[in-house]
Coordinates of C-alpha atoms in Angstrom, one line a residue:
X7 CA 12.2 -10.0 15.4
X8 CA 12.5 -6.3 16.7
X9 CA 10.6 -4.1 14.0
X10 CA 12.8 -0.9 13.9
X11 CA 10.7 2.4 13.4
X12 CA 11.5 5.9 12.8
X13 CA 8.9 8.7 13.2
X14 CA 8.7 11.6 10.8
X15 CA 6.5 14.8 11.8
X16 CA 6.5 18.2 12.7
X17 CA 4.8 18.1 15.8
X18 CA 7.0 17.1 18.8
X19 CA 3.8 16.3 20.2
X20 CA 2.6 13.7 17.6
X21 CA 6.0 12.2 17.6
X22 CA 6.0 11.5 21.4
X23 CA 2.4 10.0 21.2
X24 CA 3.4 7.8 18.5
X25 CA 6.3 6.6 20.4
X26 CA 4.7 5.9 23.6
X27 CA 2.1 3.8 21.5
X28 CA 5.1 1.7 20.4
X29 CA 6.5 1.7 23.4
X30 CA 3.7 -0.7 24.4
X31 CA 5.2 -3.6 23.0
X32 CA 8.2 -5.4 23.1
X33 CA 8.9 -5.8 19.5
X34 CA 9.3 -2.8 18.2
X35 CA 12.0 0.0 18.5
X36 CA 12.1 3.8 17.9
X37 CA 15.4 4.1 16.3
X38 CA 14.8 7.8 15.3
X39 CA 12.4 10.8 15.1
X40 CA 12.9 13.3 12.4
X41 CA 11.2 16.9 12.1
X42 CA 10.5 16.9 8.0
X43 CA 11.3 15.0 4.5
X44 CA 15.0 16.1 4.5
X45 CA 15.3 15.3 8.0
X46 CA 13.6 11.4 7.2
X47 CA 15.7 10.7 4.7
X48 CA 19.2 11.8 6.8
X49 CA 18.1 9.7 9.4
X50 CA 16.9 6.8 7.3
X51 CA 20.3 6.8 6.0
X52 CA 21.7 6.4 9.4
X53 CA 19.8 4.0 11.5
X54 CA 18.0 2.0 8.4
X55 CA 14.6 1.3 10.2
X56 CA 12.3 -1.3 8.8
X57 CA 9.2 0.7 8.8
X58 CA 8.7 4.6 8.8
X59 CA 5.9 6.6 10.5
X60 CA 5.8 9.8 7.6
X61 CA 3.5 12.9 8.3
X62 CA 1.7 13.3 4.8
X63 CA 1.8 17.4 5.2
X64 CA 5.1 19.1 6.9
X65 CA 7.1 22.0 5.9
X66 CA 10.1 22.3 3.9
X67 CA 10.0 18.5 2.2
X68 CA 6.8 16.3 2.6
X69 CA 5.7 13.5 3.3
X70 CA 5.5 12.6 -0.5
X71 CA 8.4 14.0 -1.6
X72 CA 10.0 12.2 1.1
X73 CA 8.3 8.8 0.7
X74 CA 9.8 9.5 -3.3
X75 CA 13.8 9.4 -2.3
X76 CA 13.3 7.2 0.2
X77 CA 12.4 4.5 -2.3
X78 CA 15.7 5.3 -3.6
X79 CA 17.4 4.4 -0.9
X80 CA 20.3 1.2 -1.2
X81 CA 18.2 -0.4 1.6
X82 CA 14.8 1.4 1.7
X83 CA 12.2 1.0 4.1
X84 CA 8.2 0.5 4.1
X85 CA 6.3 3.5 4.7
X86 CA 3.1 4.3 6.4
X87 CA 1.8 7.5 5.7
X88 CA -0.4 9.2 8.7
X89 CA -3.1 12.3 8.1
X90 CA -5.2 13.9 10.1
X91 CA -8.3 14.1 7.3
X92 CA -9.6 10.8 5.4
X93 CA -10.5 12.8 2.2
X94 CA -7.1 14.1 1.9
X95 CA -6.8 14.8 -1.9
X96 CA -2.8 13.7 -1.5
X97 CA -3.9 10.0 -1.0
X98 CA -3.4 8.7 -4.4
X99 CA -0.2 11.4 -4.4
X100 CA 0.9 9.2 -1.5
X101 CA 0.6 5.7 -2.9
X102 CA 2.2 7.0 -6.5
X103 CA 4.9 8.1 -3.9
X104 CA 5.0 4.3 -3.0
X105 CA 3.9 4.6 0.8
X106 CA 2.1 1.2 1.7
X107 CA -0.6 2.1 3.8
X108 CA -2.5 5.2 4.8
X109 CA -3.8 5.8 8.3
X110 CA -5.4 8.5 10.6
X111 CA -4.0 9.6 13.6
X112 CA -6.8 9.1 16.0
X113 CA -6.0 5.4 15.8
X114 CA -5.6 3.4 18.7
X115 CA -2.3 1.6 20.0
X116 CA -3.4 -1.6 18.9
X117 CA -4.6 -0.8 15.4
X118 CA -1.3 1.2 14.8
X119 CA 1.1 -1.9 15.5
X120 CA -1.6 -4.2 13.4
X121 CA -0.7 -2.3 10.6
X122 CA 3.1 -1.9 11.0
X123 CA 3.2 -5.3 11.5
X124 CA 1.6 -5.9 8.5
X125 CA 3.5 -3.3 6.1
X126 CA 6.8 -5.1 7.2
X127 CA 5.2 -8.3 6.6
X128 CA 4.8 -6.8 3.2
X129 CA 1.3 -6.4 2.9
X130 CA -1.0 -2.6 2.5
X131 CA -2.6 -1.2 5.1
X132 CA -5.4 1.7 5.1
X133 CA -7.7 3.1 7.7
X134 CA -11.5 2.2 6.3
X135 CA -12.2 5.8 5.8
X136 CA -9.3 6.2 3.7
X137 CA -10.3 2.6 1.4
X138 CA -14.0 4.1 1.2
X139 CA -12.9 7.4 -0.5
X140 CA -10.2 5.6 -2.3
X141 CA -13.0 2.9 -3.5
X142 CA -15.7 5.7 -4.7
X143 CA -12.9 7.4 -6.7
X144 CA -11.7 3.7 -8.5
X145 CA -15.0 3.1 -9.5
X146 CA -16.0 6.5 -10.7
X147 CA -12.8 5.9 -13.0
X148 CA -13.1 2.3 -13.9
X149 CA -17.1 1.5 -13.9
X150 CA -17.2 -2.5 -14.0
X151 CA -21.1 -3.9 -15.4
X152 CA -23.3 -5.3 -12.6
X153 CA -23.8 -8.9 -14.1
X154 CA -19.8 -9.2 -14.9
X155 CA -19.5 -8.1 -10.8
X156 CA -22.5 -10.8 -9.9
X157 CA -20.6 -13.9 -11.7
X158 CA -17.4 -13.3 -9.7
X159 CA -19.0 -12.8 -6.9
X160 CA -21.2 -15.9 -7.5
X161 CA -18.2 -18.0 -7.3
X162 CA -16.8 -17.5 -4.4
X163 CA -17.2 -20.1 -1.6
X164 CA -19.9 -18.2 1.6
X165 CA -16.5 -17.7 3.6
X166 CA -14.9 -16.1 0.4
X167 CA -17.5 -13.8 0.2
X168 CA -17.6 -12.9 4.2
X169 CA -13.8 -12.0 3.7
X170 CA -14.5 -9.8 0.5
X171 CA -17.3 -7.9 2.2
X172 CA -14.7 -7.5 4.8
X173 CA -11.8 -6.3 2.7
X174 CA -14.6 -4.0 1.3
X175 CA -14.6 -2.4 5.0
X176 CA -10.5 -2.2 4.5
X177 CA -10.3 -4.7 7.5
X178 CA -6.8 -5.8 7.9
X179 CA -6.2 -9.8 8.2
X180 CA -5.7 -9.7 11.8
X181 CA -8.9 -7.9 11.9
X182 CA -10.3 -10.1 9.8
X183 CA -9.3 -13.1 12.0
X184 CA -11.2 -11.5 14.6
X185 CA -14.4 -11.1 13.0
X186 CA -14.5 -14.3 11.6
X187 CA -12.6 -16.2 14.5
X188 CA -10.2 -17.9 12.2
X189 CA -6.7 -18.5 11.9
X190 CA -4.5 -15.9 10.8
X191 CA -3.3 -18.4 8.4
X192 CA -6.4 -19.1 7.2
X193 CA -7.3 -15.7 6.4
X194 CA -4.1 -15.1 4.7
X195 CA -5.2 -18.3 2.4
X196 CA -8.7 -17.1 2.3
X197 CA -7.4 -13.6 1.0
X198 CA -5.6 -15.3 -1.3
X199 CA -7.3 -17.9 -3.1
X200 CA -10.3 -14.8 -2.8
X201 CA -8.1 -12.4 -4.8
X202 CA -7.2 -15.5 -7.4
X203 CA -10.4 -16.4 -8.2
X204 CA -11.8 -12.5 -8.8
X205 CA -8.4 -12.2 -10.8
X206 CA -7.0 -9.5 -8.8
X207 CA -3.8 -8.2 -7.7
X208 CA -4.1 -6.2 -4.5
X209 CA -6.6 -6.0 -1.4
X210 CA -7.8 -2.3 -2.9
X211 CA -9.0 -3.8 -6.0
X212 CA -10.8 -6.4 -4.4
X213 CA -12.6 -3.3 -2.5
X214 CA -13.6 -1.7 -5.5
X215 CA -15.3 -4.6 -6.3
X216 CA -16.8 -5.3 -2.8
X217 CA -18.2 -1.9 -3.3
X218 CA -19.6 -2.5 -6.8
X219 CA -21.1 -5.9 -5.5
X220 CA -22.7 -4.0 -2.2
X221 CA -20.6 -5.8 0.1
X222 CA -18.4 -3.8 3.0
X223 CA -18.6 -0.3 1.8
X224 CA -22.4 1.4 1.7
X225 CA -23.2 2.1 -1.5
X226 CA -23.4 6.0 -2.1
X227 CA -26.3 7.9 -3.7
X228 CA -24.3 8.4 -6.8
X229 CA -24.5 4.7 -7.2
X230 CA -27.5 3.9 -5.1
X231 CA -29.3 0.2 -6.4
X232 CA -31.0 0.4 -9.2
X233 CA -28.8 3.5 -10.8
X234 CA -26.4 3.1 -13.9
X235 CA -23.6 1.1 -13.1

């Protein structure tokens, strides 16, 4: 299957960049660039990609406002939003938005089709930066007890708890996979039956409580061990 992509940003010279990354493989296609938000959307309208590249921070409409309508849209696509600075205050603005992933853009070519691959595949994709900040805020708002994090954590299988640790680093499945020289199938089951037994919904979730149990993400000084929790 050809994943159709459009490319939203301001910079002519981000937008040929990202291209040429896509370029690079066979299954995807650039079916349009646009210059803002109002642009996006006219050209989301016309070509109906699968999978849209949005700038968080343009002039005239952005990224946000954009990511808004196009969720509007009869047929609307998945959206990955890109930012030049990991502690972008927008993030969360972004997700409310209903973007599915959040990346940087000094990725590489390779990490950059991962993740469209797996936003079309319906999954969420962020760059670890991005999941730590996102992580520090979750659990500054929602503080989960120590011994109700140990118990969960204590029953999970070993391999469970290497792919928690490693959803704590935001690691994608494909990444993963890598690191743990599985399957991809297997991960995707591993995620799975990890995210069931912790009675979770989502893959950020299960880094906030990756974070809480000392797994993946360092733990920072405002909840160093031995602090309140």
């Amino acid at each position: 299957m050809t994943i159709r992509v459009a490319i939203v940003d301001d910079q002519a010279i981000i937008r040929s960049g990202l291209r040429m990354m896509l370029e690079t493989s066979a299954d995807f296609e650039v079916v349009a660039e646009a210059v803002d938000g109002a642009d996006a959307i006219d050209r989301a309208r016309t070509h109906e990609p699968d999978v849209v590249l949005m700038d968080l921070r343009m002039p005239n409409v952005d990224g946000i406002a954009a990511t808004r309508r196009l969720r509007e849209l009869e047929r609307p696509p998945r959206v990955l939003m890109l930012s030049t600075y990991s502690s972008d205050a927008r993030v969360l603005d972004a997700l409310d938005a209903g973007a599915d992933g959040f990346l940087l853009k000094d990725l590489r070519a390779e990490e950059l089709l991962s993740a469209l691959r797996v936003v079309v595949s319906g999954g969420r994709v962020f760059a670890p930066d991005v999941l730590r900040n996102l992580v520090r805020r979750a659990v500054r708002r929602v503080p989960v007890r120590v011994g109700e994090v140990d118990a969960k954590v204590a029953a999970l299988s070993e391999s469970e708890r290497k792919v928690l640790a490693l959803l704590g680093l935001g690691m994608t499945n494909e990444q993963i996979a890598r690191e743990l020289h599985l399957a991809g199938a297997s991960v995707k089951t591993y995620v799975s039956r990890t995210l069931a037994k912790l009675g979770l919904e989502n893959r950020t979730q299960a880094a906030v409580l990756a974070y809480k149990a000392g797994l993946g993400c360092p733990v920072p000084s405002e909840a160093a061990p031995g602090a309140p929790r």
